């Protein structure tokens, strides 16, 4: 297996609007990120992934871009960005940006020009179709609910949008459009950034020839993932994208690849022919049931084991459990009653697998979901769409809010909790989104003081990874595979062994093994006090994790 800097890196996702406000306007900004670089360095971060900071009307929190080569004024200026990049590099860290090329904003000059006439040179840069029987061209739903088609009264045609109606999809069949995108990508890489996380890239190829989707339930619009997610022919685009941009530079690329399975992985992330260094796969995210409020641990182990085994010596995993689109772990997969324990148990189990780990801001201090009680408290366009549609279908408002309180994307977008001062040290102004009221207890300053905090567990875990190649390059083998509560595995490299054991339930569990000897002297990470032991059995408390290192 080739050694690569991006395989050995620990990555941290910054959601700029909610990270740190430097000028008191209530909105996190680029200079706020620069202010906190020393914190990230002390945590042990190697690569900072910055969510979109491009010019945008902000319909979907910056994922609707109106100018790829300018900075949104909320976040600062290009000079601010250049300073951030320079200061990041001076500290020995790298910076990657979010690349959104499935769609633009409807306020992008390309789309504004495309709308002026069917004969515009930019018309074919987007996807237009005539109506069918006086309605939309087909019955596909957008990911953000409602039709995936929006009517344009000027041309009397519809344009396609996988996401919101203000995010028209680019037409990747158009060569001129593709090369304009490549020029933009190379412009950023020539600036000296260290790579990209590529948003929604598995959606760029559509299968319009398949027409309407079967609709046995008689819905107005039908979920359309099967028509625009990892479709046949997408690799042709991805190969050209890599050839014209990525492979010319020593950078890190991460594809957001909804719909990609281990069977497809060689084309996506193969060591020799992959189009990306790694991808964010989504299979494990679908295993938490909102109605049962439980994570199916057996399926969780099975999915991640398939990716670990499937990519062994062939490709590379991107490891994550939180991001800007996901609710917080202690409030969902874990337990707020066992906040520290569940945050660290889940943390150890994902982080110490083979792959490049990503930490989302606030994850390292065990931040929780926000206690939403009313739709007016939400910012997310997706949450608002769901609320309005469910309300129209007859659901009670309180029931809808209860679901959104658990799974809304806004849960991960509340301001970062730095200390126990007003607004959690995020801003001296009025925050763009309310700070979680538990900030007085859960914040960086408090976590730094507490030896047994989530933050100090993460720091210790990161340092262990950096000083032990077994975490990066060791083989992976699932153990206790049939246990419904425990996710445990063995990492091996030469004569070294690393046993990672996480009880991911709120129950006490006893493990028996005939061939594993557990010695307390070998423990390098734990989230409960542990008595001296040397045995083949283990009794684990709720959400207890232990990591044993033997050489």
Coordinates of C-alpha atoms in Angstrom, one line a residue:
X1 CA 0.0 0.0 0.0
X2 CA 1.3 3.4 -1.0
X3 CA 2.1 5.9 1.8
X4 CA 0.3 9.2 1.2
X5 CA 0.1 12.4 3.3
X6 CA -3.7 12.4 3.0
X7 CA -3.9 8.8 4.4
X8 CA -2.1 9.9 7.5
X9 CA -4.1 13.2 8.0
X10 CA -6.7 14.0 10.6
X11 CA -9.3 16.4 9.1
X12 CA -11.7 18.9 10.6
X13 CA -14.7 20.4 8.9
X14 CA -15.4 24.0 9.5
X15 CA -18.9 25.3 8.9
X16 CA -17.9 29.0 8.6
X17 CA -21.2 30.7 9.4
X18 CA -21.3 29.0 12.8
X19 CA -17.6 28.6 13.7
X20 CA -16.4 32.0 15.0
X21 CA -17.5 35.6 14.3
X22 CA -14.7 38.1 14.3
X23 CA -16.5 41.4 13.7
X24 CA -19.7 41.2 15.8
X25 CA -22.2 40.9 13.1
X26 CA -23.4 37.5 14.4
X27 CA -22.1 35.5 11.5
X28 CA -19.0 33.4 11.6
X29 CA -16.4 34.4 9.1
X30 CA -13.0 33.7 7.5
X31 CA -11.1 35.9 10.0
X32 CA -12.9 33.9 12.8
X33 CA -11.4 30.7 11.4
X34 CA -7.9 32.3 11.3
X35 CA -8.4 33.3 14.9
X36 CA -8.9 29.7 15.9
X37 CA -6.1 28.1 13.9
X38 CA -4.0 27.6 17.0
X39 CA -6.9 25.7 18.6
X40 CA -7.1 23.4 15.6
X41 CA -3.3 22.9 15.6
X42 CA -3.4 22.0 19.3
X43 CA -6.2 19.5 18.7
X44 CA -3.9 17.8 16.2
X45 CA -5.6 18.7 13.0
X46 CA -3.7 18.3 9.7
X47 CA -6.3 19.3 7.2
X48 CA -9.1 21.9 7.5
X49 CA -12.1 21.5 5.2
X50 CA -14.0 24.7 4.9
X51 CA -17.6 24.5 3.8
X52 CA -18.6 27.0 1.0
X53 CA -17.5 30.6 1.3
X54 CA -18.2 31.6 -2.3
X55 CA -20.6 34.3 -3.2
X56 CA -24.1 33.1 -2.8
X57 CA -27.7 34.3 -2.1
X58 CA -27.6 31.7 0.7
X59 CA -30.8 29.8 -0.1
X60 CA -29.0 26.6 0.9
X61 CA -26.3 28.0 3.2
X62 CA -23.8 28.6 0.5
X63 CA -24.3 25.5 -1.5
X64 CA -26.1 27.7 -4.1
X65 CA -23.1 29.5 -5.6
X66 CA -23.6 32.7 -7.7
X67 CA -19.8 33.4 -8.2
X68 CA -17.2 30.6 -7.9
X69 CA -14.3 33.1 -7.8
X70 CA -15.5 35.6 -5.2
X71 CA -16.1 35.4 -1.4
X72 CA -19.5 35.9 0.1
X73 CA -19.4 39.3 1.9
X74 CA -20.8 37.7 5.1
X75 CA -17.6 35.8 5.3
X76 CA -15.1 38.5 4.4
X77 CA -12.9 39.2 1.3
X78 CA -10.5 37.3 -0.9
X79 CA -7.7 39.0 1.0
X80 CA -9.0 37.5 4.2
X81 CA -9.0 34.1 2.5
X82 CA -5.5 34.5 1.3
X83 CA -4.4 35.3 4.8
X84 CA -6.2 32.3 6.2
X85 CA -4.5 30.0 3.6
X86 CA -1.1 31.5 4.4
X87 CA -1.6 31.2 8.2
X88 CA -2.8 27.6 7.8
X89 CA 0.2 26.7 5.8
X90 CA 2.6 28.5 8.3
X91 CA 1.2 26.2 11.0
X92 CA 2.0 23.1 9.0
X93 CA -1.7 22.4 8.2
X94 CA -3.5 22.2 4.9
X95 CA -6.8 23.6 3.7
X96 CA -9.4 22.1 1.3
X97 CA -12.5 23.7 0.0
X98 CA -16.0 22.6 -0.8
X99 CA -16.5 22.2 -4.5
X100 CA -20.2 22.4 -5.7
X101 CA -20.4 21.6 -9.4
X102 CA -23.7 19.6 -9.7
X103 CA -25.6 22.9 -9.7
X104 CA -25.2 26.7 -9.3
X105 CA -27.5 29.3 -7.8
X106 CA -30.3 30.6 -10.0
X107 CA -28.6 34.0 -9.5
X108 CA -25.3 32.9 -11.1
X109 CA -24.6 35.0 -14.3
X110 CA -24.6 31.7 -16.3
X111 CA -28.2 30.9 -15.4
X112 CA -29.4 34.5 -15.6
X113 CA -28.1 34.6 -19.1
X114 CA -29.4 31.1 -19.9
X115 CA -33.0 32.3 -18.9
X116 CA -32.9 35.2 -21.3
X117 CA -33.5 33.1 -24.5
X118 CA -33.7 29.6 -25.8
X119 CA -30.9 30.7 -28.1
X120 CA -28.6 32.0 -25.4
X121 CA -25.0 30.5 -25.5
X122 CA -25.5 29.5 -21.9
X123 CA -28.9 27.8 -22.4
X124 CA -27.5 24.3 -22.8
X125 CA -25.3 24.8 -19.7
X126 CA -28.4 23.9 -17.7
X127 CA -31.1 21.3 -18.2
X128 CA -34.3 22.4 -19.9
X129 CA -37.3 20.4 -21.1
X130 CA -40.8 21.1 -22.5
X131 CA -43.9 20.3 -20.5
X132 CA -45.6 17.0 -20.8
X133 CA -49.4 17.1 -21.0
X134 CA -49.4 20.5 -19.5
X135 CA -47.4 19.5 -16.5
X136 CA -43.8 18.9 -15.5
X137 CA -41.6 16.8 -17.9
X138 CA -41.7 13.8 -15.5
X139 CA -42.9 12.9 -12.0
X140 CA -39.5 13.2 -10.3
X141 CA -39.3 14.8 -6.9
X142 CA -36.4 17.0 -5.8
X143 CA -34.3 16.0 -2.7
X144 CA -35.7 19.1 -1.0
X145 CA -39.4 17.9 -1.6
X146 CA -41.8 19.0 -4.4
X147 CA -41.1 18.6 -8.1
X148 CA -37.5 18.5 -9.5
X149 CA -38.7 20.8 -12.3
X150 CA -39.4 24.6 -12.1
X151 CA -41.4 26.4 -14.8
X152 CA -39.9 29.3 -16.6
X153 CA -42.8 31.5 -18.0
X154 CA -40.5 33.4 -20.4
X155 CA -39.5 30.4 -22.4
X156 CA -42.4 28.2 -21.3
X157 CA -40.0 25.4 -20.5
X158 CA -38.9 23.7 -17.2
X159 CA -35.5 23.6 -15.7
X160 CA -34.2 20.7 -13.6
X161 CA -33.1 21.0 -10.0
X162 CA -32.0 18.0 -7.9
X163 CA -32.1 20.2 -4.8
X164 CA -34.0 23.5 -4.3
X165 CA -35.6 25.4 -7.1
X166 CA -32.9 28.1 -6.6
X167 CA -30.2 25.5 -7.4
X168 CA -30.6 24.6 -11.1
X169 CA -28.5 21.6 -12.2
X170 CA -25.6 22.1 -14.6
X171 CA -25.7 20.1 -17.8
X172 CA -22.6 17.9 -17.7
X173 CA -23.3 16.8 -21.3
X174 CA -22.2 20.3 -22.4
X175 CA -18.4 20.4 -23.1
X176 CA -18.1 24.2 -22.8
X177 CA -19.7 24.2 -19.4
X178 CA -17.4 21.4 -18.2
X179 CA -14.3 23.3 -19.3
X180 CA -15.5 26.5 -17.6
X181 CA -15.8 24.4 -14.4
X182 CA -12.3 22.9 -14.9
X183 CA -10.8 26.4 -15.4
X184 CA -12.4 27.5 -12.1
X185 CA -11.0 24.5 -10.3
X186 CA -7.5 25.0 -11.6
X187 CA -7.7 28.7 -10.6
X188 CA -8.3 27.7 -7.0
X189 CA -5.6 25.0 -7.1
X190 CA -3.1 27.5 -8.5
X191 CA -3.9 29.7 -5.5
X192 CA -2.3 27.0 -3.4
X193 CA -5.3 25.3 -1.7
X194 CA -4.7 21.6 -0.9
X195 CA -7.7 20.0 -2.5
X196 CA -11.5 19.7 -2.5
X197 CA -14.4 18.0 -0.9
X198 CA -16.7 17.6 -3.9
X199 CA -20.3 18.1 -3.1
X200 CA -23.1 15.9 -4.5
X201 CA -20.8 14.6 -7.3
X202 CA -22.6 11.3 -7.7
X203 CA -25.6 13.3 -9.0
X204 CA -24.1 14.9 -12.1
X205 CA -25.3 12.3 -14.5
X206 CA -29.1 12.0 -15.1
X207 CA -31.0 9.2 -16.8
X208 CA -33.9 11.2 -18.3
X209 CA -34.4 8.5 -20.9
X210 CA -35.9 6.3 -18.2
X211 CA -38.9 8.7 -17.9
X212 CA -41.4 8.6 -15.1
X213 CA -40.8 6.6 -11.9
X214 CA -43.2 3.8 -10.9
X215 CA -45.7 5.3 -8.5
X216 CA -47.9 2.7 -6.9
X217 CA -48.8 5.0 -4.0
X218 CA -50.2 7.7 -6.4
X219 CA -47.9 10.4 -5.1
X220 CA -47.7 13.8 -6.9
X221 CA -43.9 13.5 -7.2
X222 CA -41.7 10.4 -6.6
X223 CA -38.3 10.3 -5.0
X224 CA -35.9 10.3 -8.0
X225 CA -32.6 9.0 -6.6
X226 CA -32.7 6.0 -8.9
X227 CA -32.5 8.4 -11.9
X228 CA -29.7 10.8 -10.9
X229 CA -27.5 9.0 -8.4
X230 CA -24.4 7.2 -9.6
X231 CA -25.9 6.6 -13.0
X232 CA -24.3 4.7 -15.9
X233 CA -21.9 7.0 -17.8
X234 CA -20.9 9.1 -14.8
X235 CA -17.4 7.7 -14.9
X236 CA -16.7 9.4 -18.2
X237 CA -17.3 12.8 -16.7
X238 CA -15.3 11.9 -13.6
X239 CA -12.3 10.7 -15.6
X240 CA -12.2 13.9 -17.5
X241 CA -12.6 16.0 -14.3
X242 CA -9.6 14.2 -12.8
X243 CA -7.5 14.4 -15.9
X244 CA -8.1 18.1 -16.5
X245 CA -7.7 19.2 -12.9
X246 CA -6.9 17.0 -9.9
X247 CA -4.1 14.8 -11.2
X248 CA -2.0 17.8 -12.1
X249 CA -1.5 18.7 -8.4
X250 CA -0.5 17.0 -5.2
X251 CA -3.8 17.4 -3.5
X252 CA -6.5 15.6 -1.5
X253 CA -9.9 14.9 -3.1
X254 CA -13.0 13.6 -1.3
X255 CA -16.2 12.9 -3.2
X256 CA -19.6 13.1 -1.5
X257 CA -20.9 10.0 -3.1
X258 CA -24.5 9.2 -2.2
X259 CA -25.5 5.9 -3.9
X260 CA -22.0 4.6 -4.3
X261 CA -21.5 1.1 -2.9
X262 CA -18.5 -1.1 -2.2
X263 CA -19.2 -2.8 -5.6
X264 CA -18.6 0.5 -7.4
X265 CA -15.6 1.5 -5.2
X266 CA -12.7 0.7 -7.5
X267 CA -13.9 3.2 -10.2
X268 CA -14.4 5.8 -7.5
X269 CA -11.5 5.4 -5.1
X270 CA -9.3 2.5 -6.4
X271 CA -5.6 3.0 -5.6
X272 CA -4.7 3.0 -9.3
X273 CA -7.8 4.1 -11.2
X274 CA -10.0 5.9 -8.7
X275 CA -11.3 9.4 -9.6
X276 CA -11.0 10.5 -6.0
X277 CA -8.6 9.7 -3.1
X278 CA -11.7 8.7 -1.0
X279 CA -15.4 9.2 -0.9
X280 CA -18.0 9.9 1.8
X281 CA -20.3 6.9 1.4
X282 CA -23.8 7.2 3.0
X283 CA -24.8 3.6 3.7
X284 CA -24.1 3.7 7.4
X285 CA -26.1 7.0 7.8
X286 CA -29.4 5.3 7.0
X287 CA -29.3 2.8 9.9
X288 CA -30.6 5.1 12.7
X289 CA -34.4 4.7 12.9
X290 CA -36.1 8.0 13.9
X291 CA -39.2 6.2 15.2
X292 CA -37.3 3.6 17.2
X293 CA -34.6 6.1 18.1
X294 CA -32.1 3.3 17.8
X295 CA -29.0 2.6 15.7
X296 CA -29.0 -0.9 14.3
X297 CA -25.6 -1.9 15.5
X298 CA -25.4 -5.2 13.6
X299 CA -26.1 -3.5 10.3
X300 CA -23.8 -0.6 11.2
X301 CA -20.9 -3.1 11.8
X302 CA -21.8 -5.0 8.6
X303 CA -21.7 -1.8 6.4
X304 CA -18.5 -0.5 7.7
X305 CA -16.9 -3.9 7.7
X306 CA -17.8 -4.3 4.0
X307 CA -16.0 -1.0 3.3
X308 CA -13.0 -1.9 5.4
X309 CA -12.6 -5.3 3.8
X310 CA -13.7 -4.2 0.3
X311 CA -11.1 -1.5 0.1
X312 CA -8.3 -3.4 1.8
X313 CA -5.1 -2.8 -0.3
X314 CA -7.3 -1.4 -3.1
X315 CA -8.6 2.0 -2.0
X316 CA -9.1 4.3 0.9
X317 CA -12.0 5.1 3.3
X318 CA -13.1 8.5 4.5
X319 CA -14.3 8.0 8.1
X320 CA -17.0 10.2 9.6
X321 CA -20.1 10.2 11.9
X322 CA -21.0 13.9 11.9
X323 CA -21.2 16.7 9.3
X324 CA -23.2 19.8 8.5
X325 CA -26.1 17.7 7.2
X326 CA -26.4 15.4 10.2
X327 CA -27.8 15.7 13.7
X328 CA -25.5 15.3 16.7
X329 CA -24.3 11.9 17.8
X330 CA -25.1 12.1 21.5
X331 CA -28.7 13.1 20.6
X332 CA -29.2 10.3 18.1
X333 CA -26.9 7.3 17.9
X334 CA -25.7 7.9 21.4
X335 CA -27.5 9.2 24.5
X336 CA -27.6 12.6 26.1
X337 CA -27.8 10.8 29.5
X338 CA -24.4 9.4 28.6
X339 CA -23.2 12.3 26.6
X340 CA -19.5 12.0 27.3
X341 CA -19.5 8.2 27.1
X342 CA -21.5 7.9 23.9
X343 CA -19.6 10.7 22.2
X344 CA -16.3 9.0 22.9
X345 CA -17.4 5.4 22.3
X346 CA -18.8 6.3 18.9
X347 CA -15.7 8.5 18.4
X348 CA -13.2 5.8 19.0
X349 CA -15.1 3.1 17.0
X350 CA -15.2 5.2 13.8
X351 CA -11.9 7.1 14.2
X352 CA -9.6 4.1 14.7
X353 CA -10.6 2.2 11.6
X354 CA -8.5 2.3 8.5
X355 CA -9.1 5.5 6.6
X356 CA -8.8 9.3 6.9
X357 CA -11.0 10.5 9.8
X358 CA -13.0 13.7 9.6
X359 CA -14.2 15.6 12.7
X360 CA -17.1 18.0 12.4
X361 CA -16.9 21.2 14.5
X362 CA -18.3 20.7 17.9
X363 CA -18.1 16.9 17.6
X364 CA -14.9 17.0 19.6
X365 CA -16.6 18.6 22.6
X366 CA -19.8 16.4 22.4
X367 CA -22.2 19.1 21.3
X368 CA -25.9 18.0 21.2
X369 CA -29.0 18.7 19.2
X370 CA -30.8 22.0 19.8
X371 CA -34.1 21.9 21.7
X372 CA -36.3 23.3 18.9
X373 CA -39.9 23.9 19.7
X374 CA -41.2 26.0 16.8
X375 CA -40.7 26.1 13.0
X376 CA -39.6 29.8 13.2
X377 CA -36.5 28.6 15.0
X378 CA -35.3 26.6 11.9
X379 CA -33.2 28.0 9.2
X380 CA -32.8 25.0 6.9
X381 CA -34.7 25.1 3.6
X382 CA -35.2 21.4 3.7
X383 CA -36.7 21.4 7.2
X384 CA -39.1 24.2 6.2
X385 CA -40.2 22.3 3.1
X386 CA -40.8 19.1 5.1
X387 CA -42.8 21.0 7.7
X388 CA -45.0 22.7 5.1
X389 CA -45.7 19.5 3.2
X390 CA -46.4 17.4 6.3
X391 CA -48.6 20.1 7.7
X392 CA -50.6 20.2 4.4
X393 CA -51.0 16.4 4.5
X394 CA -52.7 16.7 7.9
X395 CA -49.9 15.9 10.4
X396 CA -49.9 17.7 13.7
X397 CA -47.4 20.6 14.0
X398 CA -45.9 19.2 17.3
X399 CA -45.3 15.8 15.7
X400 CA -43.4 17.3 12.8
X401 CA -41.3 19.5 15.1
X402 CA -40.5 16.5 17.3
X403 CA -39.1 14.7 14.2
X404 CA -37.2 17.8 13.0
X405 CA -35.8 18.3 16.5
X406 CA -34.1 14.9 16.1
X407 CA -33.0 14.9 12.5
X408 CA -32.9 18.4 11.1
X409 CA -29.6 19.6 9.5
X410 CA -29.9 22.7 11.7
X411 CA -28.9 20.6 14.7
X412 CA -25.3 20.7 13.5
X413 CA -25.4 24.3 12.4
X414 CA -25.9 26.0 15.8
X415 CA -22.9 28.2 16.8
X416 CA -19.7 26.6 18.0
X417 CA -19.6 26.7 21.8
X418 CA -16.2 28.2 22.8
X419 CA -16.8 29.2 26.5
X420 CA -19.5 30.0 29.0
X421 CA -19.7 33.8 28.2
X422 CA -22.7 35.2 26.5
X423 CA -23.4 33.5 23.1
X424 CA -20.8 30.9 24.0
X425 CA -17.9 33.1 22.9
X426 CA -19.1 32.8 19.3
X427 CA -20.0 36.4 18.7
X428 CA -20.3 39.7 20.5
X429 CA -23.4 40.5 18.5
X430 CA -26.7 38.7 18.0
X431 CA -25.9 35.2 16.6
X432 CA -27.5 34.4 13.2
X433 CA -28.8 31.2 14.8
X434 CA -29.6 30.6 18.5
X435 CA -26.8 29.1 20.6
X436 CA -27.7 25.8 22.3
X437 CA -28.7 26.8 25.9
X438 CA -26.4 24.0 27.2
X439 CA -23.3 26.0 26.2
X440 CA -22.7 27.0 29.8
X441 CA -21.8 23.4 30.5
X442 CA -20.6 22.2 27.1
X443 CA -17.9 24.4 25.7
X444 CA -14.2 24.2 24.7
X445 CA -13.0 26.1 27.7
X446 CA -14.8 23.8 30.1
X447 CA -13.8 20.7 28.2
X448 CA -10.1 21.7 28.2
X449 CA -10.2 22.0 32.1
X450 CA -11.8 18.6 32.5
X451 CA -9.2 15.8 32.2
X452 CA -12.0 13.3 31.4
X453 CA -13.8 15.4 28.8
X454 CA -14.8 14.5 25.2
X455 CA -12.2 17.0 24.0
X456 CA -9.3 15.5 25.9
X457 CA -10.3 12.0 24.8
X458 CA -10.2 13.2 21.2
X459 CA -6.8 14.9 21.7
X460 CA -5.4 11.7 23.2
X461 CA -6.8 9.6 20.4
X462 CA -5.5 11.9 17.7
X463 CA -2.0 11.9 19.2
X464 CA -2.1 8.1 19.4
X465 CA -3.0 7.9 15.7
X466 CA -0.2 10.3 14.8
X467 CA 2.4 8.3 16.7
X468 CA 1.3 4.8 15.7
X469 CA 1.3 3.7 12.0
X470 CA -1.0 0.8 12.9
X471 CA -4.0 3.2 13.1
X472 CA -3.3 4.3 9.5
X473 CA -1.9 1.3 7.8
X474 CA -2.8 -1.7 9.9
X475 CA -5.2 -4.4 8.7
X476 CA -8.8 -4.6 10.0
X477 CA -10.7 -7.6 11.3
X478 CA -14.1 -7.4 13.0
X479 CA -14.4 -9.3 16.3
X480 CA -17.6 -10.2 18.2
X481 CA -19.4 -9.8 14.9
X482 CA -22.7 -11.2 16.1
X483 CA -22.9 -9.0 19.3
X484 CA -25.9 -6.7 19.0
X485 CA -24.4 -4.0 21.3
X486 CA -20.7 -4.0 20.8
X487 CA -18.7 -2.8 17.8
X488 CA -15.2 -4.2 18.2
X489 CA -12.3 -4.9 15.8
X490 CA -8.7 -5.8 15.7
X491 CA -6.0 -3.8 13.8
X492 CA -2.7 -5.5 13.1
X493 CA 0.6 -4.3 11.6
X494 CA 3.7 -6.5 11.8
X495 CA 3.8 -7.7 15.4
X496 CA 1.5 -4.9 16.8
X497 CA -2.1 -5.4 17.7
X498 CA -4.8 -2.8 18.5
X499 CA -8.1 -3.9 20.0
X500 CA -10.8 -1.3 19.7
X501 CA -14.0 -2.1 21.7
X502 CA -17.0 0.1 21.9
X503 CA -20.3 -0.7 23.7
X504 CA -22.7 1.4 21.6
X505 CA -25.7 0.7 23.8
X506 CA -27.0 2.0 27.1
X507 CA -26.9 -1.5 28.6
X508 CA -24.1 -3.3 30.5
X509 CA -22.5 -6.0 28.3
X510 CA -20.2 -8.9 29.1
X511 CA -17.8 -10.2 26.4
X512 CA -16.3 -13.6 26.5
X513 CA -13.3 -14.6 24.3
X514 CA -11.1 -17.7 24.2
X515 CA -8.3 -16.2 22.2
X516 CA -8.1 -12.5 23.3
X517 CA -6.2 -11.7 26.5
X518 CA -7.2 -8.3 28.0
X519 CA -4.6 -6.7 30.2
X520 CA -5.2 -3.4 31.9
X521 CA -1.5 -2.5 31.3
X522 CA -2.2 -2.4 27.6
X523 CA -5.0 0.2 27.7
X524 CA -4.2 3.4 25.8
X525 CA -7.8 4.9 25.6
X526 CA -10.8 4.5 27.9
X527 CA -13.8 6.6 28.9
X528 CA -14.5 4.9 32.3
X529 CA -12.1 4.3 35.2
X530 CA -10.7 0.8 34.9
X531 CA -9.5 -1.6 37.6
X532 CA -6.5 -3.8 37.1
X533 CA -7.3 -6.9 35.1
X534 CA -5.8 -9.7 33.0
X535 CA -8.6 -11.9 31.6
X536 CA -10.4 -13.2 28.6
X537 CA -13.7 -11.7 29.5
X538 CA -14.8 -8.1 29.7
X539 CA -17.7 -6.3 31.4
X540 CA -18.6 -3.1 29.7
X541 CA -20.7 -0.3 31.2
X542 CA -23.2 1.7 29.0
X543 CA -21.3 3.3 26.1
X544 CA -17.9 2.2 27.5
X545 CA -15.0 2.1 25.1
X546 CA -11.6 0.6 25.6
X547 CA -8.6 0.5 23.3
X548 CA -5.8 -2.0 24.0
X549 CA -2.4 -1.8 22.3
X550 CA -0.1 -4.8 22.3
X551 CA 3.3 -5.1 20.8

